[in-house]
């Protein structure tokens, strides 16, 4: 019989005795203790959990809007992920890679093998003149070489900037240009739904006319790659030395940039430091997923997103654990692929997004029925609010009513989880993300920063001292950093990090996240901005003006809907197709609008602002508010009719 890790008391689920016994933390006092002196709490974790070459002199220094953790401390991130585990665990699997084609065998990299590869690739990077502080762009699918490349950057102190492989060539180009990257690491392609996908074509197109001097290509599809600037990853690795002494960096040195969508057309480069991020990634992985010696963690996120960085790669390795990655489509060749992988590789902690769960709920029961997955101990959810139905299905069908579900709320900016229930403490309640992680404090405020009462909806903000994983700026853009995250500081002198999420706290002190309060949407767990999409669509030759609004979607959480005003009234019959492929080119297929409406006018205020709120009301059949402020109230009737005629979303 598989072990039961939860038990029901009253209407709530709590950790069972078995879970309490194995949990790193099982005493709720941890919250109070950490709260008494968060700086001391984090110092203890950083000291115990990481190897430092030089100790820090100041644990936390705050000169808002900037702050530093472990100032004066020196370390190397890749040493902490690999080298220090070699003494005891050289032959332990660090990474299990499951390729999409079923005729290809999984690859296992032990800590020793990973060490050798990372050292070799660090030498390759050095050969191409990459040094500490340089930016390296990584445009790779979820394959072992992505881990090798990222860790090699951290080994030499270079800053990696990973770009999601499903993003377009234009999106990659913009990110290369912003970071002034010197080198691009990509692959010839990857497999999706049984088909080889060409990645190099997009990479080459993007690299043209940028700062990129060389492109290193992983021959995933075994194609021979040639070109003046192009180098073959495997060939380079063959001749490289397998010794490389890690470069010591300062705790506050930047380790990576990850671009994310905000409220403007241009994505921002979120900067994460080394020591603070490492501490946060280390402890949240350890306590949330309770990784023990023979455990295997599988976080399904792609490395193009922060979840992939922190919980598919770095967190498990900082803990000397084994992480599993899978290259392909969740339902390929059949919708039981994921469950097969869990059983075959004895996955103990499984971490995915509600969108994926909702997708699996739609498949016939036969695809899940035979999988008991007895190895599973903990299930995690991330990226968007998890609704009750998805929670219950996940709990019953995947966890067989045995495993706690850890709902984790966080952001690209926070580097690691900041609100979640700890598996050894509980309770696990559908739709409630839980408590602030020990040592972190959140409150709910109104727009002026006044604290709200229990159960009152408001904006969730983080209080000083800020979590070690929190961003350290927007890459070379101080004004954007200040404006996006520190409005309470600049306007009301309050030391709050503005998350731009709405939330409330229940009487039991559990936090419910209600979603973004800005123009950012979550489409299938992917973060997109309406402004970025509007910007892209407006560049289409037939479009004069455009407005994008997200609407709720049963499967993807949210989907974008676009309203267009066309130039010269030209309306070709294939307009929708044209717009969708234009969005694919500008951003990527994840951003494709689900519905497109051609209108004559957009509802605007007298100052010319498009009233997206009104558009949204019309789409979801709500009575629109604020019509009296409109310059063109007649536009509303027109749009209402157009929506009704196309018989689109209700
Ligand atoms: O709105 C919140 C939502 O995802 C946003 C952050 O997106 P991103 O930077 O892509 O990071 C995703 C992975 C952490 C947040 O502002 N979000 C994330 N996790 C949850 C969530 N909303 C509700 N519940 C969650 N567990």
mmCIF file of C-alpha atoms in Angstrom, residues 226-540:
data_model
loop_
_atom_site.group_PDB
_atom_site.id
_atom_site.type_symbol
_atom_site.label_atom_id
_atom_site.label_comp_id
_atom_site.label_asym_id
_atom_site.label_seq_id
_atom_site.Cartn_x
_atom_site.Cartn_y
_atom_site.Cartn_z
ATOM 1 C CA UNK A 226 27.614 25.306 -40.748
ATOM 2 C CA UNK A 227 28.216 29.007 -41.089
ATOM 3 C CA UNK A 228 30.805 31.662 -40.451
ATOM 4 C CA UNK A 229 29.644 32.471 -36.949
ATOM 5 C CA UNK A 230 28.378 28.968 -36.150
ATOM 6 C CA UNK A 231 30.046 26.350 -33.966
ATOM 7 C CA UNK A 232 28.896 22.799 -33.197
ATOM 8 C CA UNK A 233 28.361 22.242 -29.462
ATOM 9 C CA UNK A 234 29.492 18.598 -29.570
ATOM 10 C CA UNK A 235 32.630 19.289 -31.549
ATOM 11 C CA UNK A 236 33.614 22.090 -29.195
ATOM 12 C CA UNK A 237 33.020 19.856 -26.181
ATOM 13 C CA UNK A 238 35.196 17.075 -27.597
ATOM 14 C CA UNK A 239 38.332 19.153 -27.587
ATOM 15 C CA UNK A 240 37.666 21.177 -24.443
ATOM 16 C CA UNK A 241 39.477 20.470 -21.181
ATOM 17 C CA UNK A 242 37.374 19.022 -18.370
ATOM 18 C CA UNK A 243 39.017 21.171 -15.707
ATOM 19 C CA UNK A 244 37.752 24.588 -14.858
ATOM 20 C CA UNK A 245 38.175 26.327 -11.557
ATOM 21 C CA UNK A 246 34.970 28.173 -10.675
ATOM 22 C CA UNK A 247 35.177 31.961 -10.734
ATOM 23 C CA UNK A 248 34.394 33.543 -7.394
ATOM 24 C CA UNK A 249 31.692 36.173 -7.554
ATOM 25 C CA UNK A 250 30.181 38.548 -5.054
ATOM 26 C CA UNK A 251 26.869 37.588 -3.522
ATOM 27 C CA UNK A 252 25.246 40.632 -5.065
ATOM 28 C CA UNK A 253 26.716 40.077 -8.548
ATOM 29 C CA UNK A 254 24.028 39.492 -11.168
ATOM 30 C CA UNK A 255 23.621 35.849 -12.109
ATOM 31 C CA UNK A 256 20.904 35.948 -14.708
ATOM 32 C CA UNK A 257 18.415 38.071 -16.557
ATOM 33 C CA UNK A 258 14.997 36.779 -17.456
ATOM 34 C CA UNK A 259 12.719 38.871 -19.613
ATOM 35 C CA UNK A 260 9.123 39.101 -18.558
ATOM 36 C CA UNK A 261 6.034 40.947 -19.687
ATOM 37 C CA UNK A 262 4.854 44.058 -17.976
ATOM 38 C CA UNK A 263 2.425 46.809 -18.740
ATOM 39 C CA UNK A 264 4.371 48.297 -21.641
ATOM 40 C CA UNK A 265 5.044 46.945 -25.107
ATOM 41 C CA UNK A 266 8.620 46.005 -24.261
ATOM 42 C CA UNK A 267 9.453 43.103 -21.932
ATOM 43 C CA UNK A 268 11.734 43.917 -19.026
ATOM 44 C CA UNK A 269 14.935 42.169 -18.081
ATOM 45 C CA UNK A 270 14.443 41.050 -14.502
ATOM 46 C CA UNK A 271 17.864 40.808 -12.837
ATOM 47 C CA UNK A 272 18.610 38.194 -10.180
ATOM 48 C CA UNK A 273 21.719 38.232 -8.022
ATOM 49 C CA UNK A 274 23.768 35.206 -6.956
ATOM 50 C CA UNK A 275 23.781 34.709 -3.178
ATOM 51 C CA UNK A 276 20.249 35.855 -2.416
ATOM 52 C CA UNK A 277 18.729 33.906 -5.281
ATOM 53 C CA UNK A 278 20.725 30.775 -4.384
ATOM 54 C CA UNK A 279 19.554 30.931 -0.775
ATOM 55 C CA UNK A 280 15.927 31.387 -1.774
ATOM 56 C CA UNK A 281 16.009 28.649 -4.450
ATOM 57 C CA UNK A 282 17.765 26.254 -2.095
ATOM 58 C CA UNK A 283 15.454 26.517 0.890
ATOM 59 C CA UNK A 284 12.125 26.795 -0.924
ATOM 60 C CA UNK A 285 12.932 23.644 -2.910
ATOM 61 C CA UNK A 286 14.000 21.839 0.222
ATOM 62 C CA UNK A 287 11.038 22.781 2.365
ATOM 63 C CA UNK A 288 8.294 22.802 -0.255
ATOM 64 C CA UNK A 289 9.206 19.566 -1.989
ATOM 65 C CA UNK A 290 10.917 17.965 0.978
ATOM 66 C CA UNK A 291 13.604 16.354 -1.154
ATOM 67 C CA UNK A 292 15.373 13.445 0.517
ATOM 68 C CA UNK A 293 18.282 11.280 -0.602
ATOM 69 C CA UNK A 294 16.582 9.103 -3.205
ATOM 70 C CA UNK A 295 13.878 11.514 -4.222
ATOM 71 C CA UNK A 296 13.256 12.633 -7.782
ATOM 72 C CA UNK A 297 11.730 16.008 -8.521
ATOM 73 C CA UNK A 298 9.885 16.712 -11.729
ATOM 74 C CA UNK A 299 8.942 20.288 -12.446
ATOM 75 C CA UNK A 300 7.302 20.356 -15.870
ATOM 76 C CA UNK A 301 8.080 24.016 -16.633
ATOM 77 C CA UNK A 302 10.271 24.957 -19.562
ATOM 78 C CA UNK A 303 13.567 26.715 -18.796
ATOM 79 C CA UNK A 304 12.274 29.713 -20.725
ATOM 80 C CA UNK A 305 10.294 30.621 -17.598
ATOM 81 C CA UNK A 306 11.400 31.283 -14.029
ATOM 82 C CA UNK A 307 9.776 28.068 -12.760
ATOM 83 C CA UNK A 308 12.061 26.110 -15.062
ATOM 84 C CA UNK A 309 15.123 28.008 -13.803
ATOM 85 C CA UNK A 310 14.407 27.600 -10.115
ATOM 86 C CA UNK A 311 12.588 24.292 -9.742
ATOM 87 C CA UNK A 312 13.479 22.249 -12.845
ATOM 88 C CA UNK A 313 17.176 23.043 -12.560
ATOM 89 C CA UNK A 314 18.675 25.048 -9.767
ATOM 90 C CA UNK A 315 16.672 24.258 -6.628
ATOM 91 C CA UNK A 316 16.992 20.455 -6.897
ATOM 92 C CA UNK A 317 20.713 20.681 -7.708
ATOM 93 C CA UNK A 318 21.469 23.075 -4.864
ATOM 94 C CA UNK A 319 19.959 20.359 -2.683
ATOM 95 C CA UNK A 320 22.078 17.602 -4.275
ATOM 96 C CA UNK A 321 18.909 15.963 -5.501
ATOM 97 C CA UNK A 322 17.800 14.413 -8.800
ATOM 98 C CA UNK A 323 15.756 16.423 -11.251
ATOM 99 C CA UNK A 324 13.815 15.075 -14.207
ATOM 100 C CA UNK A 325 13.048 16.961 -17.401
ATOM 101 C CA UNK A 326 10.919 15.908 -20.364
ATOM 102 C CA UNK A 327 11.447 17.386 -23.791
ATOM 103 C CA UNK A 328 8.073 17.089 -25.399
ATOM 104 C CA UNK A 329 4.334 17.419 -25.502
ATOM 105 C CA UNK A 330 2.466 16.193 -22.412
ATOM 106 C CA UNK A 331 0.081 14.045 -24.441
ATOM 107 C CA UNK A 332 2.509 12.534 -26.916
ATOM 108 C CA UNK A 333 2.209 9.863 -28.221
ATOM 109 C CA UNK A 334 -0.790 9.359 -25.892
ATOM 110 C CA UNK A 335 -2.281 11.328 -23.021
ATOM 111 C CA UNK A 336 -0.712 8.958 -20.487
ATOM 112 C CA UNK A 337 2.862 10.015 -21.231
ATOM 113 C CA UNK A 338 3.360 12.037 -18.038
ATOM 114 C CA UNK A 339 1.971 9.354 -15.748
ATOM 115 C CA UNK A 340 4.140 6.734 -17.421
ATOM 116 C CA UNK A 341 7.191 8.905 -16.774
ATOM 117 C CA UNK A 342 6.248 9.381 -13.099
ATOM 118 C CA UNK A 343 5.926 5.624 -12.601
ATOM 119 C CA UNK A 344 9.002 4.652 -14.577
ATOM 120 C CA UNK A 345 11.321 7.106 -12.849
ATOM 121 C CA UNK A 346 9.748 7.000 -9.398
ATOM 122 C CA UNK A 347 9.073 10.714 -9.255
ATOM 123 C CA UNK A 348 8.440 11.827 -5.679
ATOM 124 C CA UNK A 349 7.674 15.530 -6.119
ATOM 125 C CA UNK A 350 5.666 16.661 -9.120
ATOM 126 C CA UNK A 351 5.184 20.338 -9.910
ATOM 127 C CA UNK A 352 2.996 21.639 -12.723
ATOM 128 C CA UNK A 353 0.508 24.325 -13.769
ATOM 129 C CA UNK A 354 -3.306 24.258 -13.456
ATOM 130 C CA UNK A 355 -3.598 24.624 -17.250
ATOM 131 C CA UNK A 356 -1.910 21.265 -17.721
ATOM 132 C CA UNK A 357 -4.181 19.692 -15.130
ATOM 133 C CA UNK A 358 -7.270 21.085 -16.856
ATOM 134 C CA UNK A 359 -6.027 19.708 -20.161
ATOM 135 C CA UNK A 360 -5.637 16.217 -18.698
ATOM 136 C CA UNK A 361 -9.082 16.387 -17.111
ATOM 137 C CA UNK A 362 -10.530 16.478 -20.612
ATOM 138 C CA UNK A 363 -8.936 13.212 -21.699
ATOM 139 C CA UNK A 364 -10.789 9.904 -21.260
ATOM 140 C CA UNK A 365 -10.354 8.301 -17.837
ATOM 141 C CA UNK A 366 -8.640 5.255 -19.363
ATOM 142 C CA UNK A 367 -5.417 7.244 -19.780
ATOM 143 C CA UNK A 368 -4.971 7.798 -16.083
ATOM 144 C CA UNK A 369 -6.760 4.851 -14.521
ATOM 145 C CA UNK A 370 -4.004 2.288 -14.537
ATOM 146 C CA UNK A 371 -1.349 4.574 -13.049
ATOM 147 C CA UNK A 372 -1.165 4.451 -9.275
ATOM 148 C CA UNK A 373 2.083 6.437 -9.045
ATOM 149 C CA UNK A 374 2.968 5.162 -5.555
ATOM 150 C CA UNK A 375 6.295 7.028 -5.511
ATOM 151 C CA UNK A 376 4.577 10.425 -5.364
ATOM 152 C CA UNK A 377 4.762 12.284 -2.052
ATOM 153 C CA UNK A 378 4.081 15.911 -2.916
ATOM 154 C CA UNK A 379 2.191 17.659 -5.700
ATOM 155 C CA UNK A 380 2.747 21.298 -6.543
ATOM 156 C CA UNK A 381 0.793 23.876 -8.505
ATOM 157 C CA UNK A 382 2.137 27.117 -9.968
ATOM 158 C CA UNK A 383 1.580 29.934 -12.410
ATOM 159 C CA UNK A 384 -2.112 30.767 -12.046
ATOM 160 C CA UNK A 385 -4.876 30.315 -9.516
ATOM 161 C CA UNK A 386 -5.958 26.686 -9.239
ATOM 162 C CA UNK A 387 -9.737 26.261 -9.258
ATOM 163 C CA UNK A 388 -11.553 23.730 -7.070
ATOM 164 C CA UNK A 389 -12.300 21.286 -9.897
ATOM 165 C CA UNK A 390 -8.705 21.146 -11.053
ATOM 166 C CA UNK A 391 -7.501 20.864 -7.440
ATOM 167 C CA UNK A 392 -9.838 17.960 -6.738
ATOM 168 C CA UNK A 393 -8.949 16.122 -9.924
ATOM 169 C CA UNK A 394 -5.217 16.578 -9.281
ATOM 170 C CA UNK A 395 -5.662 15.470 -5.703
ATOM 171 C CA UNK A 396 -7.711 12.364 -6.507
ATOM 172 C CA UNK A 397 -6.468 11.161 -9.883
ATOM 173 C CA UNK A 398 -2.783 11.965 -9.629
ATOM 174 C CA UNK A 399 -2.256 11.975 -5.894
ATOM 175 C CA UNK A 400 -4.799 9.191 -5.230
ATOM 176 C CA UNK A 401 -5.978 11.216 -2.244
ATOM 177 C CA UNK A 402 -2.606 10.547 -0.601
ATOM 178 C CA UNK A 403 -0.476 13.596 -1.376
ATOM 179 C CA UNK A 404 -0.652 17.195 -0.238
ATOM 180 C CA UNK A 405 -1.057 19.803 -2.958
ATOM 181 C CA UNK A 406 1.272 22.733 -2.462
ATOM 182 C CA UNK A 407 -0.132 25.734 -4.261
ATOM 183 C CA UNK A 408 2.743 28.160 -4.729
ATOM 184 C CA UNK A 409 2.336 31.851 -5.473
ATOM 185 C CA UNK A 410 5.308 33.735 -6.838
ATOM 186 C CA UNK A 411 6.630 35.591 -9.869
ATOM 187 C CA UNK A 412 9.603 35.909 -12.214
ATOM 188 C CA UNK A 413 10.575 38.836 -10.022
ATOM 189 C CA UNK A 414 10.591 36.889 -6.762
ATOM 190 C CA UNK A 415 12.918 34.144 -8.028
ATOM 191 C CA UNK A 416 11.287 31.491 -5.835
ATOM 192 C CA UNK A 417 8.053 30.796 -4.023
ATOM 193 C CA UNK A 418 6.892 33.431 -1.551
ATOM 194 C CA UNK A 419 3.438 32.200 -0.518
ATOM 195 C CA UNK A 420 2.636 28.519 -0.034
ATOM 196 C CA UNK A 421 1.699 25.965 2.562
ATOM 197 C CA UNK A 422 4.556 23.813 3.843
ATOM 198 C CA UNK A 423 3.874 20.080 3.363
ATOM 199 C CA UNK A 424 4.634 19.180 6.976
ATOM 200 C CA UNK A 425 2.419 21.961 8.367
ATOM 201 C CA UNK A 426 -0.719 22.387 6.232
ATOM 202 C CA UNK A 427 -3.633 22.922 5.851
ATOM 203 C CA UNK A 428 -4.103 22.213 2.151
ATOM 204 C CA UNK A 429 -7.167 24.071 0.994
ATOM 205 C CA UNK A 430 -8.255 24.348 -2.648
ATOM 206 C CA UNK A 431 -7.844 27.889 -4.063
ATOM 207 C CA UNK A 432 -5.910 29.187 -1.046
ATOM 208 C CA UNK A 433 -2.195 29.592 -1.707
ATOM 209 C CA UNK A 434 -1.447 29.611 2.023
ATOM 210 C CA UNK A 435 1.014 31.651 4.066
ATOM 211 C CA UNK A 436 4.025 33.766 3.311
ATOM 212 C CA UNK A 437 7.103 31.539 3.336
ATOM 213 C CA UNK A 438 8.905 31.841 6.688
ATOM 214 C CA UNK A 439 11.022 35.004 6.814
ATOM 215 C CA UNK A 440 8.861 36.840 4.256
ATOM 216 C CA UNK A 441 6.032 39.214 5.060
ATOM 217 C CA UNK A 442 3.078 40.193 2.903
ATOM 218 C CA UNK A 443 0.141 42.448 3.613
ATOM 219 C CA UNK A 444 -2.923 43.447 1.625
ATOM 220 C CA UNK A 445 -3.293 47.170 1.007
ATOM 221 C CA UNK A 446 -5.387 49.678 -0.894
ATOM 222 C CA UNK A 447 -3.945 51.842 -3.665
ATOM 223 C CA UNK A 448 -2.454 54.243 -1.122
ATOM 224 C CA UNK A 449 -0.822 51.521 0.918
ATOM 225 C CA UNK A 450 -3.333 51.437 3.775
ATOM 226 C CA UNK A 451 -3.635 47.946 5.178
ATOM 227 C CA UNK A 452 -6.894 46.109 4.489
ATOM 228 C CA UNK A 453 -8.797 44.024 6.988
ATOM 229 C CA UNK A 454 -9.209 40.247 6.817
ATOM 230 C CA UNK A 455 -11.275 39.037 3.856
ATOM 231 C CA UNK A 456 -11.037 42.420 2.127
ATOM 232 C CA UNK A 457 -9.727 42.332 -1.393
ATOM 233 C CA UNK A 458 -6.727 44.538 -2.151
ATOM 234 C CA UNK A 459 -3.204 44.557 -3.544
ATOM 235 C CA UNK A 460 -0.674 42.152 -2.111
ATOM 236 C CA UNK A 461 2.665 43.791 -1.271
ATOM 237 C CA UNK A 462 5.872 42.493 0.277
ATOM 238 C CA UNK A 463 7.351 44.254 3.283
ATOM 239 C CA UNK A 464 10.939 44.983 4.220
ATOM 240 C CA UNK A 465 13.282 43.109 4.683
ATOM 241 C CA UNK A 466 12.683 41.880 1.165
ATOM 242 C CA UNK A 467 13.017 38.195 0.336
ATOM 243 C CA UNK A 468 16.503 37.122 -0.764
ATOM 244 C CA UNK A 469 15.181 35.940 -4.127
ATOM 245 C CA UNK A 470 13.535 39.244 -5.019
ATOM 246 C CA UNK A 471 14.804 40.971 -8.159
ATOM 247 C CA UNK A 472 17.706 43.394 -8.032
ATOM 248 C CA UNK A 473 16.635 45.690 -10.793
ATOM 249 C CA UNK A 474 15.493 45.805 -14.383
ATOM 250 C CA UNK A 475 18.517 45.327 -16.627
ATOM 251 C CA UNK A 476 20.035 48.747 -17.285
ATOM 252 C CA UNK A 477 16.700 50.432 -16.698
ATOM 253 C CA UNK A 478 16.405 52.055 -13.296
ATOM 254 C CA UNK A 479 13.318 54.191 -14.156
ATOM 255 C CA UNK A 480 11.369 51.116 -15.194
ATOM 256 C CA UNK A 481 12.357 49.256 -12.032
ATOM 257 C CA UNK A 482 11.319 52.167 -9.848
ATOM 258 C CA UNK A 483 8.053 52.775 -11.651
ATOM 259 C CA UNK A 484 6.964 49.153 -11.897
ATOM 260 C CA UNK A 485 7.695 47.879 -8.413
ATOM 261 C CA UNK A 486 8.153 50.785 -6.029
ATOM 262 C CA UNK A 487 5.145 53.024 -6.481
ATOM 263 C CA UNK A 488 4.242 52.828 -2.793
ATOM 264 C CA UNK A 489 7.726 54.007 -1.954
ATOM 265 C CA UNK A 490 7.828 56.896 -4.379
ATOM 266 C CA UNK A 491 4.252 58.057 -3.820
ATOM 267 C CA UNK A 492 3.568 57.266 -0.152
ATOM 268 C CA UNK A 493 7.009 56.589 1.345
ATOM 269 C CA UNK A 494 6.006 53.037 2.184
ATOM 270 C CA UNK A 495 8.584 50.289 1.969
ATOM 271 C CA UNK A 496 6.468 47.887 -0.090
ATOM 272 C CA UNK A 497 7.326 45.828 -3.155
ATOM 273 C CA UNK A 498 4.308 46.046 -5.451
ATOM 274 C CA UNK A 499 3.496 42.607 -6.892
ATOM 275 C CA UNK A 500 0.601 43.837 -9.067
ATOM 276 C CA UNK A 501 -1.503 40.905 -7.872
ATOM 277 C CA UNK A 502 -4.838 41.116 -6.114
ATOM 278 C CA UNK A 503 -5.440 39.063 -2.959
ATOM 279 C CA UNK A 504 -7.191 38.761 0.384
ATOM 280 C CA UNK A 505 -6.360 37.052 3.650
ATOM 281 C CA UNK A 506 -8.944 34.777 5.225
ATOM 282 C CA UNK A 507 -9.787 34.691 8.929
ATOM 283 C CA UNK A 508 -7.514 31.633 9.208
ATOM 284 C CA UNK A 509 -4.647 33.731 7.893
ATOM 285 C CA UNK A 510 -4.472 31.998 4.550
ATOM 286 C CA UNK A 511 -3.888 34.035 1.417
ATOM 287 C CA UNK A 512 -6.100 33.814 -1.645
ATOM 288 C CA UNK A 513 -4.543 35.226 -4.807
ATOM 289 C CA UNK A 514 -7.158 36.579 -7.179
ATOM 290 C CA UNK A 515 -4.939 37.456 -10.160
ATOM 291 C CA UNK A 516 -3.176 40.351 -11.807
ATOM 292 C CA UNK A 517 -4.379 43.867 -11.251
ATOM 293 C CA UNK A 518 -2.423 45.320 -14.179
ATOM 294 C CA UNK A 519 -2.542 44.669 -17.922
ATOM 295 C CA UNK A 520 -0.720 41.383 -17.639
ATOM 296 C CA UNK A 521 -2.530 38.149 -18.459
ATOM 297 C CA UNK A 522 -1.767 34.520 -17.820
ATOM 298 C CA UNK A 523 -2.465 32.413 -20.880
ATOM 299 C CA UNK A 524 -1.991 28.710 -20.172
ATOM 300 C CA UNK A 525 0.239 29.816 -17.293
ATOM 301 C CA UNK A 526 2.374 31.950 -19.626
ATOM 302 C CA UNK A 527 2.776 35.573 -18.765
ATOM 303 C CA UNK A 528 1.869 38.023 -21.542
ATOM 304 C CA UNK A 529 1.077 41.686 -21.627
ATOM 305 C CA UNK A 530 -1.817 43.236 -23.473
ATOM 306 C CA UNK A 531 0.439 46.169 -24.399
ATOM 307 C CA UNK A 532 3.026 43.880 -25.968
ATOM 308 C CA UNK A 533 0.348 42.165 -27.999
ATOM 309 C CA UNK A 534 -1.251 45.436 -29.055
ATOM 310 C CA UNK A 535 2.140 46.713 -30.074
ATOM 311 C CA UNK A 536 2.777 43.617 -32.190
ATOM 312 C CA UNK A 537 -0.658 43.577 -33.849
ATOM 313 C CA UNK A 538 -0.537 47.309 -34.591
ATOM 314 C CA UNK A 539 2.547 46.680 -36.691
ATOM 315 C CA UNK A 540 0.521 44.583 -39.156
#
